[in-house]
Amino acid sequence: MANARIGIIGTGIMGTDHALILEAGVAGAELAGVQDANRDRAEALARQTGARVFADPQSLISDPGIDAVMVCSPDATHHPLALAAIGAGKPVLVEKPLASTLKEARDVIDAEIKHGRRLVQVGFMRRFDPGYRAMKAELAGGRLGQALFLHCIHRNAVAPDYVTSDLVIASSAGHEFDIARFLLDDEIVSASVTSPRASRLAPGRQPQFIVLETARGVVVDIEVFVDCGYGYDVRGELVCEKGTISLNPSPPTSLRHAGHDGHETPPDWRDRFRHAYRAQMEAWIASLSGKPNDGASAWDGYRAIRVTEACLEAWRSGDRIAVPVEDRPGFYL
Ligand code: ISE
C-alpha cells in the first residue's frame, strides 16, 4: 500500500518536531507538505525534508496530494483547521488543545459525527509514554487494588512571556486532565484551584495547585509550575489500596561527577516525551489504514476543555466547581 502523504500546518516547535520524526522514517507515511504563516520558516523545513510548501492551510488541506493533516499552528487555529480537515474528509491529528472554548470543541464533535467517520485525534501524546502505559496496565492488572490518589507534578524550566496564569491551566495542566482520565478510566467531576504567591522570577503568572475528584472517588492533585528554572520535570504517582506506582524520570543513565549524583533533567517536553511522540505518530499512521488506536479522540479533547473551564472558574472564584459529566456519544465508544 502507498505511503500516507502527510501535510503539516504550523512549522514551529511542534510542527518541526513531528516533521523530523516523519523524516527519520515512520512505516506507512511520508512528509509531503508543510505550511506556516511565516513562509520562510516553512521553506527552511521544506529544504531540510523535501516537502512541498503550501501558501495557506486550506490549500494544503484540500490538495489531492495530501492524505492526512497535522495541525500544529497556534491554539486559536486548531478549531477552524480541524473543521476544515473534517470538511475535506481527511484524518487530522490536532495538537492540544482541540479548541479554545467548549463551544468550539463541541462544533468539532458535531462536525465529526455528522461526517460519520472518526477523523480527529488530539495530540495528548502522554497516552503513548511507556511509563504512563505501564501505570495504566498495572492498575488494570488489579494487584494494587483500587486507585485512591493520583499525584502529578508538571514543571517547565521557563515559559514565554505570553503564557498567562489561565494558559498554564489550559495548555500545561490540560495534559494532566487527559492523562488522569486515561489512566483511571474515569471522569472528573469537580475542580478546586489555589495558587501560592508568584515566583519573583516570573511575577506575571502564578503557579497552580489543582485538586480534582473523579466520579469513582479518586482524588487527583496537580502542581503546575512553568517557571521552575532547573528543567522540564513531569512526575506522577498513583496511590492504590495495596501499593503505589510512580513514573521514573526518563534518562536511562545517571551520573556521578564533581560533587553531583543524579540524572540530567531535559530542557523541555520534546526530549522527555520523545518516545511518546514517536509512538503517537506510529499509532496515528497505523490508524489511517484501520488499525485501532487509543489516542485521544475529539471527545477526549472536549472533556479536557470541560475540566479546563471548571478550573478557570474555580481559580477565579476560589470555589469548588462541579464539572458536568455528559454521556459519551455512541460514536466515541
Ligand atoms: C507545552 O505546550 C506542552 O504541550 C508540553 O507538553 C507541556 O508539558 C508544557 O507545559 C506546555 O507548555
mmCIF file of C-alpha atoms and ligand atoms in Angstrom:
data_model
loop_
_atom_site.group_PDB
_atom_site.id
_atom_site.type_symbol
_atom_site.label_atom_id
_atom_site.label_comp_id
_atom_site.label_asym_id
_atom_site.label_seq_id
_atom_site.Cartn_x
_atom_site.Cartn_y
_atom_site.Cartn_z
ATOM 1 C CA MET A 1 0.000 0.000 0.000
ATOM 2 C CA ALA A 2 1.244 3.504 -0.852
ATOM 3 C CA ASN A 3 2.535 5.682 1.951
ATOM 4 C CA ALA A 4 0.105 8.137 3.519
ATOM 5 C CA ARG A 5 1.156 11.617 2.417
ATOM 6 C CA ILE A 6 1.162 13.877 5.486
ATOM 7 C CA GLY A 7 0.794 17.657 5.456
ATOM 8 C CA ILE A 8 1.865 19.698 8.477
ATOM 9 C CA ILE A 9 0.290 23.083 9.207
ATOM 10 C CA GLY A 10 2.468 25.137 11.547
ATOM 11 C CA THR A 11 6.197 24.588 11.457
ATOM 12 C CA GLY A 12 7.110 25.999 14.853
ATOM 13 C CA ILE A 13 8.435 23.852 17.706
ATOM 14 C CA MET A 14 5.928 21.005 17.493
ATOM 15 C CA GLY A 15 5.381 21.031 13.718
ATOM 16 C CA THR A 16 9.120 20.786 13.190
ATOM 17 C CA ASP A 17 9.449 18.030 15.769
ATOM 18 C CA HIS A 18 6.708 15.980 14.076
ATOM 19 C CA ALA A 19 8.254 16.626 10.658
ATOM 20 C CA LEU A 20 11.614 15.336 11.838
ATOM 21 C CA ILE A 21 10.011 12.181 13.262
ATOM 22 C CA LEU A 22 8.431 11.538 9.852
ATOM 23 C CA GLU A 23 11.708 12.296 8.125
ATOM 24 C CA ALA A 24 13.558 9.852 10.335
ATOM 25 C CA GLY A 25 11.158 7.204 8.992
ATOM 26 C CA VAL A 26 7.717 6.064 10.069
ATOM 27 C CA ALA A 27 6.374 2.959 8.340
ATOM 28 C CA GLY A 28 3.499 3.782 6.010
ATOM 29 C CA ALA A 29 3.967 7.541 5.909
ATOM 30 C CA GLU A 30 5.899 10.325 4.267
ATOM 31 C CA LEU A 31 6.023 14.043 4.842
ATOM 32 C CA ALA A 32 4.517 15.587 1.719
ATOM 33 C CA GLY A 33 3.679 19.191 2.569
ATOM 34 C CA VAL A 34 4.276 21.982 5.053
ATOM 35 C CA GLN A 35 2.675 25.366 5.616
ATOM 36 C CA ASP A 36 3.307 28.174 8.076
ATOM 37 C CA ALA A 37 2.144 31.767 8.476
ATOM 38 C CA ASN A 38 5.861 32.532 8.328
ATOM 39 C CA ARG A 39 6.681 31.246 4.849
ATOM 40 C CA ASP A 40 10.448 31.458 5.398
ATOM 41 C CA ARG A 41 10.126 29.069 8.308
ATOM 42 C CA ALA A 42 8.117 26.594 6.204
ATOM 43 C CA GLU A 43 10.625 26.885 3.391
ATOM 44 C CA ALA A 44 13.536 26.189 5.712
ATOM 45 C CA LEU A 45 11.847 22.977 6.872
ATOM 46 C CA ALA A 46 10.961 22.075 3.279
ATOM 47 C CA ARG A 47 14.609 22.409 2.248
ATOM 48 C CA GLN A 48 15.561 20.056 5.053
ATOM 49 C CA THR A 49 12.885 17.476 4.261
ATOM 50 C CA GLY A 50 11.983 17.803 0.580
ATOM 51 C CA ALA A 51 8.324 18.546 1.408
ATOM 52 C CA ARG A 52 6.242 20.921 -0.758
ATOM 53 C CA VAL A 53 5.462 24.338 0.696
ATOM 54 C CA PHE A 54 1.826 25.439 0.653
ATOM 55 C CA ALA A 55 0.725 29.065 0.675
ATOM 56 C CA ASP A 56 -2.121 28.668 3.154
ATOM 57 C CA PRO A 57 -3.717 25.986 5.346
ATOM 58 C CA GLN A 58 -6.767 25.437 3.138
ATOM 59 C CA SER A 59 -4.722 24.755 0.003
ATOM 60 C CA LEU A 60 -2.729 22.125 1.933
ATOM 61 C CA ILE A 61 -5.882 20.523 3.360
ATOM 62 C CA SER A 62 -7.668 20.321 0.012
ATOM 63 C CA ASP A 63 -4.684 19.258 -2.099
ATOM 64 C CA PRO A 64 -5.182 15.780 -3.629
ATOM 65 C CA GLY A 65 -1.516 15.050 -2.843
ATOM 66 C CA ILE A 66 -2.175 15.250 0.909
ATOM 67 C CA ASP A 67 -3.922 12.300 2.586
ATOM 68 C CA ALA A 68 -3.846 13.386 6.240
ATOM 69 C CA VAL A 69 -3.093 16.569 8.137
ATOM 70 C CA MET A 70 -1.322 17.572 11.336
ATOM 71 C CA VAL A 71 -2.395 20.874 12.889
ATOM 72 C CA CYS A 72 0.494 22.379 14.859
ATOM 73 C CA SER A 73 -0.277 26.075 14.339
ATOM 74 C CA PRO A 74 -1.253 28.422 17.229
ATOM 75 C CA ASP A 75 -4.041 27.238 19.556
ATOM 76 C CA ALA A 76 -6.673 29.634 18.181
ATOM 77 C CA THR A 77 -6.382 27.978 14.747
ATOM 78 C CA HIS A 78 -6.953 24.404 15.958
ATOM 79 C CA HIS A 79 -10.741 24.546 15.841
ATOM 80 C CA PRO A 80 -11.170 26.069 12.325
ATOM 81 C CA LEU A 81 -8.486 23.824 10.851
ATOM 82 C CA ALA A 82 -9.923 20.683 12.433
ATOM 83 C CA LEU A 83 -13.283 21.647 10.915
ATOM 84 C CA ALA A 84 -11.647 22.247 7.531
ATOM 85 C CA ALA A 85 -9.976 18.810 7.609
ATOM 86 C CA ILE A 86 -13.289 17.159 8.525
ATOM 87 C CA GLY A 87 -14.916 19.119 5.683
ATOM 88 C CA ALA A 88 -12.325 17.666 3.287
ATOM 89 C CA GLY A 89 -12.883 14.160 4.750
ATOM 90 C CA LYS A 90 -9.211 13.895 5.801
ATOM 91 C CA PRO A 91 -7.851 12.442 9.042
ATOM 92 C CA VAL A 92 -6.306 15.110 11.256
ATOM 93 C CA LEU A 93 -4.026 14.995 14.273
ATOM 94 C CA VAL A 94 -4.608 18.272 16.101
ATOM 95 C CA GLU A 95 -2.127 19.463 18.694
ATOM 96 C CA LYS A 96 -3.738 20.080 22.065
ATOM 97 C CA PRO A 97 -5.945 21.872 22.973
ATOM 98 C CA LEU A 98 -8.566 20.793 20.467
ATOM 99 C CA ALA A 99 -10.140 24.260 20.619
ATOM 100 C CA SER A 100 -10.104 27.432 22.677
ATOM 101 C CA THR A 101 -13.629 27.146 24.072
ATOM 102 C CA LEU A 102 -16.073 24.410 24.933
ATOM 103 C CA LYS A 103 -18.441 25.609 22.224
ATOM 104 C CA GLU A 104 -15.723 25.315 19.577
ATOM 105 C CA ALA A 105 -14.803 21.830 20.782
ATOM 106 C CA ARG A 106 -18.481 20.870 20.575
ATOM 107 C CA ASP A 107 -18.537 22.146 16.963
ATOM 108 C CA VAL A 108 -15.716 19.755 16.101
ATOM 109 C CA ILE A 109 -17.539 16.827 17.685
ATOM 110 C CA ASP A 110 -20.775 17.703 15.909
ATOM 111 C CA ALA A 111 -18.996 18.029 12.556
ATOM 112 C CA GLU A 112 -17.202 14.706 13.012
ATOM 113 C CA ILE A 113 -20.385 12.892 13.999
ATOM 114 C CA LYS A 114 -22.178 14.437 11.030
ATOM 115 C CA HIS A 115 -19.359 13.289 8.743
ATOM 116 C CA GLY A 116 -19.960 9.777 10.084
ATOM 117 C CA ARG A 117 -16.367 8.546 10.409
ATOM 118 C CA ARG A 118 -13.746 9.227 13.083
ATOM 119 C CA LEU A 119 -11.176 11.632 11.641
ATOM 120 C CA VAL A 120 -9.818 13.593 14.609
ATOM 121 C CA GLN A 121 -7.086 12.661 17.047
ATOM 122 C CA VAL A 122 -5.838 15.140 19.658
ATOM 123 C CA GLY A 123 -2.099 15.270 20.384
ATOM 124 C CA PHE A 124 -2.217 14.187 24.016
ATOM 125 C CA MET A 125 0.975 12.228 23.468
ATOM 126 C CA ARG A 126 1.433 11.134 27.071
ATOM 127 C CA ARG A 127 -1.039 8.330 26.383
ATOM 128 C CA PHE A 128 1.818 6.734 24.419
ATOM 129 C CA ASP A 129 4.521 7.232 27.055
ATOM 130 C CA PRO A 130 5.825 3.850 28.250
ATOM 131 C CA GLY A 131 5.704 4.958 31.912
ATOM 132 C CA TYR A 132 2.084 6.042 31.873
ATOM 133 C CA ARG A 133 1.129 2.952 29.892
ATOM 134 C CA ALA A 134 2.813 0.744 32.486
ATOM 135 C CA MET A 135 0.921 2.558 35.250
ATOM 136 C CA LYS A 136 -2.364 2.001 33.441
ATOM 137 C CA ALA A 137 -1.606 -1.669 32.836
ATOM 138 C CA GLU A 138 -0.611 -2.167 36.486
ATOM 139 C CA LEU A 139 -3.850 -0.614 37.695
ATOM 140 C CA ALA A 140 -5.871 -2.728 35.299
ATOM 141 C CA GLY A 141 -3.963 -5.857 36.423
ATOM 142 C CA GLY A 142 -5.589 -5.419 39.838
ATOM 143 C CA ARG A 143 -2.679 -6.373 42.114
ATOM 144 C CA LEU A 144 -2.572 -2.879 43.679
ATOM 145 C CA GLY A 145 -6.306 -2.741 44.340
ATOM 146 C CA GLN A 146 -8.345 0.361 43.590
ATOM 147 C CA ALA A 147 -6.808 3.761 42.912
ATOM 148 C CA LEU A 148 -7.159 6.356 45.686
ATOM 149 C CA PHE A 149 -4.874 9.255 44.746
ATOM 150 C CA LEU A 150 -3.050 10.396 41.641
ATOM 151 C CA HIS A 151 -0.298 12.914 42.455
ATOM 152 C CA CYS A 152 1.001 14.896 39.492
ATOM 153 C CA ILE A 153 3.807 17.394 39.107
ATOM 154 C CA HIS A 154 4.184 19.394 35.909
ATOM 155 C CA ARG A 155 7.120 21.804 35.788
ATOM 156 C CA ASN A 156 8.603 23.660 32.837
ATOM 157 C CA ALA A 157 12.019 25.306 33.097
ATOM 158 C CA VAL A 158 10.709 28.554 31.737
ATOM 159 C CA ALA A 159 7.635 29.793 29.901
ATOM 160 C CA PRO A 160 7.432 32.568 27.321
ATOM 161 C CA ASP A 161 6.001 35.931 28.408
ATOM 162 C CA TYR A 162 2.678 35.422 26.608
ATOM 163 C CA VAL A 163 1.841 32.487 28.903
ATOM 164 C CA THR A 164 -0.700 33.812 31.398
ATOM 165 C CA SER A 165 -1.903 32.022 34.523
ATOM 166 C CA ASP A 166 -5.011 30.999 32.537
ATOM 167 C CA LEU A 167 -2.867 29.489 29.795
ATOM 168 C CA VAL A 168 -0.921 27.496 32.361
ATOM 169 C CA ILE A 169 -4.200 25.731 33.146
ATOM 170 C CA ALA A 170 -5.320 25.341 29.541
ATOM 171 C CA SER A 171 -2.043 24.424 27.933
ATOM 172 C CA SER A 172 0.077 22.714 30.571
ATOM 173 C CA ALA A 173 -2.423 21.270 33.073
ATOM 174 C CA GLY A 174 -4.571 20.078 30.140
ATOM 175 C CA HIS A 175 -2.132 17.184 29.741
ATOM 176 C CA GLU A 176 -2.782 16.113 33.328
ATOM 177 C CA PHE A 177 -6.563 16.284 32.852
ATOM 178 C CA ASP A 178 -6.300 13.953 29.896
ATOM 179 C CA ILE A 179 -3.800 11.554 31.431
ATOM 180 C CA ALA A 180 -5.858 11.319 34.637
ATOM 181 C CA ARG A 181 -8.956 10.338 32.623
ATOM 182 C CA PHE A 182 -6.890 7.886 30.560
ATOM 183 C CA LEU A 183 -5.045 6.239 33.473
ATOM 184 C CA LEU A 184 -8.036 5.973 35.751
ATOM 185 C CA ASP A 185 -10.609 5.305 33.035
ATOM 186 C CA ASP A 186 -12.828 7.673 34.952
ATOM 187 C CA GLU A 187 -14.414 11.104 34.582
ATOM 188 C CA ILE A 188 -13.502 14.229 36.519
ATOM 189 C CA VAL A 189 -16.466 15.622 38.413
ATOM 190 C CA SER A 190 -15.095 18.565 40.392
ATOM 191 C CA ALA A 191 -12.218 21.011 40.428
ATOM 192 C CA SER A 192 -10.650 23.334 43.006
ATOM 193 C CA VAL A 193 -7.618 25.512 42.380
ATOM 194 C CA THR A 194 -5.362 27.519 44.627
ATOM 195 C CA SER A 195 -2.093 29.306 43.998
ATOM 196 C CA PRO A 196 0.950 30.258 46.028
ATOM 197 C CA ARG A 197 2.357 33.744 45.526
ATOM 198 C CA ALA A 198 4.011 34.236 42.145
ATOM 199 C CA SER A 199 7.700 33.469 41.891
ATOM 200 C CA ARG A 200 9.728 36.687 41.962
ATOM 201 C CA LEU A 201 11.433 35.360 38.841
ATOM 202 C CA ALA A 202 8.118 35.218 36.931
ATOM 203 C CA PRO A 203 5.900 37.820 38.586
ATOM 204 C CA GLY A 204 3.412 37.817 35.712
ATOM 205 C CA ARG A 205 1.913 34.393 36.354
ATOM 206 C CA GLN A 206 1.069 32.234 39.302
ATOM 207 C CA PRO A 207 1.791 28.557 39.754
ATOM 208 C CA GLN A 208 -1.312 26.451 40.336
ATOM 209 C CA PHE A 209 -2.303 23.701 42.688
ATOM 210 C CA ILE A 210 -5.327 21.878 41.330
ATOM 211 C CA VAL A 211 -7.419 19.272 43.091
ATOM 212 C CA LEU A 212 -9.822 17.163 41.027
ATOM 213 C CA GLU A 213 -12.253 14.483 42.118
ATOM 214 C CA THR A 214 -13.360 11.680 39.862
ATOM 215 C CA ALA A 215 -16.749 10.000 39.561
ATOM 216 C CA ARG A 216 -15.431 6.831 41.213
ATOM 217 C CA GLY A 217 -13.870 8.709 44.127
ATOM 218 C CA VAL A 218 -10.207 9.194 43.220
ATOM 219 C CA VAL A 219 -8.513 12.460 44.227
ATOM 220 C CA VAL A 220 -6.059 13.910 41.700
ATOM 221 C CA ASP A 221 -3.707 16.702 42.736
ATOM 222 C CA ILE A 222 -1.623 18.642 40.245
ATOM 223 C CA GLU A 223 1.160 21.139 40.827
ATOM 224 C CA VAL A 224 1.724 23.197 37.683
ATOM 225 C CA PHE A 225 4.750 25.465 37.819
ATOM 226 C CA VAL A 226 6.073 26.606 34.470
ATOM 227 C CA ASP A 227 8.998 28.689 35.755
ATOM 228 C CA CYS A 228 10.897 26.232 37.929
ATOM 229 C CA GLY A 229 14.186 27.177 36.293
ATOM 230 C CA TYR A 230 16.024 23.857 36.520
ATOM 231 C CA GLY A 231 14.479 21.889 33.648
ATOM 232 C CA TYR A 232 11.370 20.053 32.471
ATOM 233 C CA ASP A 233 10.080 17.768 35.178
ATOM 234 C CA VAL A 234 6.911 15.684 34.972
ATOM 235 C CA ARG A 235 6.113 13.240 37.731
ATOM 236 C CA GLY A 236 3.210 11.080 38.691
ATOM 237 C CA GLU A 237 2.392 8.668 41.473
ATOM 238 C CA LEU A 238 -0.693 6.533 41.581
ATOM 239 C CA VAL A 239 -1.560 5.504 45.123
ATOM 240 C CA CYS A 240 -3.770 2.441 45.418
ATOM 241 C CA GLU A 241 -5.116 0.319 48.265
ATOM 242 C CA LYS A 242 -2.189 -2.118 48.248
ATOM 243 C CA GLY A 243 0.725 -0.172 46.817
ATOM 244 C CA THR A 244 1.778 2.652 44.556
ATOM 245 C CA ILE A 245 3.259 3.036 41.112
ATOM 246 C CA SER A 246 5.302 6.063 40.021
ATOM 247 C CA LEU A 247 6.773 7.370 36.807
ATOM 248 C CA ASN A 248 10.540 7.142 36.689
ATOM 249 C CA PRO A 249 12.491 10.011 35.205
ATOM 250 C CA SER A 250 13.181 9.307 31.561
ATOM 251 C CA PRO A 251 17.011 9.162 31.326
ATOM 252 C CA PRO A 252 18.329 5.625 31.115
ATOM 253 C CA THR A 253 21.527 6.554 32.973
ATOM 254 C CA SER A 254 22.527 8.609 35.986
ATOM 255 C CA LEU A 255 25.792 10.398 36.524
ATOM 256 C CA ARG A 256 28.107 10.968 39.499
ATOM 257 C CA HIS A 257 30.593 13.730 38.861
ATOM 258 C CA ALA A 258 32.101 16.760 40.563
ATOM 259 C CA GLY A 259 30.015 16.532 43.706
ATOM 260 C CA HIS A 260 26.818 15.765 41.815
ATOM 261 C CA ASP A 261 24.882 12.494 41.903
ATOM 262 C CA GLY A 262 21.827 12.223 39.710
ATOM 263 C CA HIS A 263 20.452 12.438 36.245
ATOM 264 C CA GLU A 264 20.100 15.206 33.720
ATOM 265 C CA THR A 265 16.762 16.997 33.602
ATOM 266 C CA PRO A 266 15.666 17.595 29.996
ATOM 267 C CA PRO A 267 15.198 21.202 28.866
ATOM 268 C CA ASP A 268 11.662 20.626 27.591
ATOM 269 C CA TRP A 269 8.947 18.133 26.717
ATOM 270 C CA ARG A 270 10.307 17.094 23.326
ATOM 271 C CA ASP A 271 13.156 15.208 24.893
ATOM 272 C CA ARG A 272 11.228 13.946 27.927
ATOM 273 C CA PHE A 273 8.424 12.568 25.770
ATOM 274 C CA ARG A 274 10.389 11.634 22.650
ATOM 275 C CA HIS A 275 9.247 8.001 22.807
ATOM 276 C CA ALA A 276 5.676 9.133 23.284
ATOM 277 C CA TYR A 277 5.766 11.488 20.288
ATOM 278 C CA ARG A 278 7.150 8.771 18.017
ATOM 279 C CA ALA A 279 4.731 6.141 19.318
ATOM 280 C CA GLN A 280 1.832 8.567 18.919
ATOM 281 C CA MET A 281 2.861 9.178 15.308
ATOM 282 C CA GLU A 282 3.227 5.462 14.580
ATOM 283 C CA ALA A 283 -0.175 4.699 16.089
ATOM 284 C CA TRP A 284 -1.842 7.547 14.209
ATOM 285 C CA ILE A 285 -0.287 6.479 10.901
ATOM 286 C CA ALA A 286 -1.323 2.853 11.513
ATOM 287 C CA SER A 287 -4.852 4.048 12.307
ATOM 288 C CA LEU A 288 -5.050 5.642 8.845
ATOM 289 C CA SER A 289 -5.194 2.129 7.446
ATOM 290 C CA GLY A 290 -7.735 0.978 10.001
ATOM 291 C CA LYS A 291 -5.675 -0.209 12.987
ATOM 292 C CA PRO A 292 -7.382 0.574 16.340
ATOM 293 C CA ASN A 293 -5.678 3.367 18.242
ATOM 294 C CA ASP A 294 -6.199 4.548 21.821
ATOM 295 C CA GLY A 295 -5.051 8.091 21.133
ATOM 296 C CA ALA A 296 -7.246 10.935 22.372
ATOM 297 C CA SER A 297 -10.411 11.439 20.341
ATOM 298 C CA ALA A 298 -12.238 14.701 19.765
ATOM 299 C CA TRP A 299 -14.426 13.641 22.710
ATOM 300 C CA ASP A 300 -11.348 13.391 24.947
ATOM 301 C CA GLY A 301 -10.230 16.816 23.699
ATOM 302 C CA TYR A 302 -13.670 18.177 24.552
ATOM 303 C CA ARG A 303 -13.603 16.687 28.066
ATOM 304 C CA ALA A 304 -10.165 18.197 28.736
ATOM 305 C CA ILE A 305 -11.587 21.611 27.841
ATOM 306 C CA ARG A 306 -14.581 20.985 30.140
ATOM 307 C CA VAL A 307 -12.166 20.444 33.016
ATOM 308 C CA THR A 308 -10.069 23.446 31.955
ATOM 309 C CA GLU A 309 -13.128 25.700 32.055
ATOM 310 C CA ALA A 310 -14.098 24.403 35.514
ATOM 311 C CA CYS A 311 -10.536 25.003 36.758
ATOM 312 C CA LEU A 312 -10.530 28.556 35.436
ATOM 313 C CA GLU A 313 -13.807 29.237 37.227
ATOM 314 C CA ALA A 314 -12.507 27.581 40.395
ATOM 315 C CA TRP A 315 -9.333 29.633 40.277
ATOM 316 C CA ARG A 316 -11.175 32.937 39.826
ATOM 317 C CA SER A 317 -13.857 32.233 42.418
ATOM 318 C CA GLY A 318 -11.933 30.181 44.962
ATOM 319 C CA ASP A 319 -14.868 27.740 44.950
ATOM 320 C CA ARG A 320 -15.002 24.027 44.298
ATOM 321 C CA ILE A 321 -16.659 23.786 40.878
ATOM 322 C CA ALA A 322 -18.658 20.818 39.651
ATOM 323 C CA VAL A 323 -17.642 19.507 36.223
ATOM 324 C CA PRO A 324 -20.752 18.345 34.370
ATOM 325 C CA VAL A 325 -20.419 14.808 33.061
ATOM 326 C CA GLU A 326 -22.304 14.136 29.863
ATOM 327 C CA ASP A 327 -22.916 10.759 28.303
ATOM 328 C CA ARG A 328 -20.215 9.905 25.800
ATOM 329 C CA PRO A 329 -21.852 9.834 22.366
ATOM 330 C CA GLY A 330 -22.039 6.281 20.958
ATOM 331 C CA PHE A 331 -19.853 7.455 18.082
ATOM 332 C CA TYR A 332 -16.923 7.698 20.536
ATOM 333 C CA LEU A 333 -17.390 4.389 22.364
HETATM 334 C C1 ISE B 1 3.618 22.738 26.181
HETATM 335 O O1 ISE B 1 2.774 23.472 25.336
HETATM 336 C C2 ISE B 1 3.322 21.303 26.031
HETATM 337 O O2 ISE B 1 2.434 20.865 25.366
HETATM 338 C C3 ISE B 1 4.079 20.433 26.921
HETATM 339 O O3 ISE B 1 3.800 19.083 26.705
HETATM 340 C C4 ISE B 1 3.723 20.823 28.319
HETATM 341 O O4 ISE B 1 4.325 19.972 29.239
HETATM 342 C C5 ISE B 1 4.134 22.252 28.572
HETATM 343 O O5 ISE B 1 3.853 22.610 29.888
HETATM 344 C C6 ISE B 1 3.395 23.156 27.614
HETATM 345 O O6 ISE B 1 3.852 24.469 27.794
#
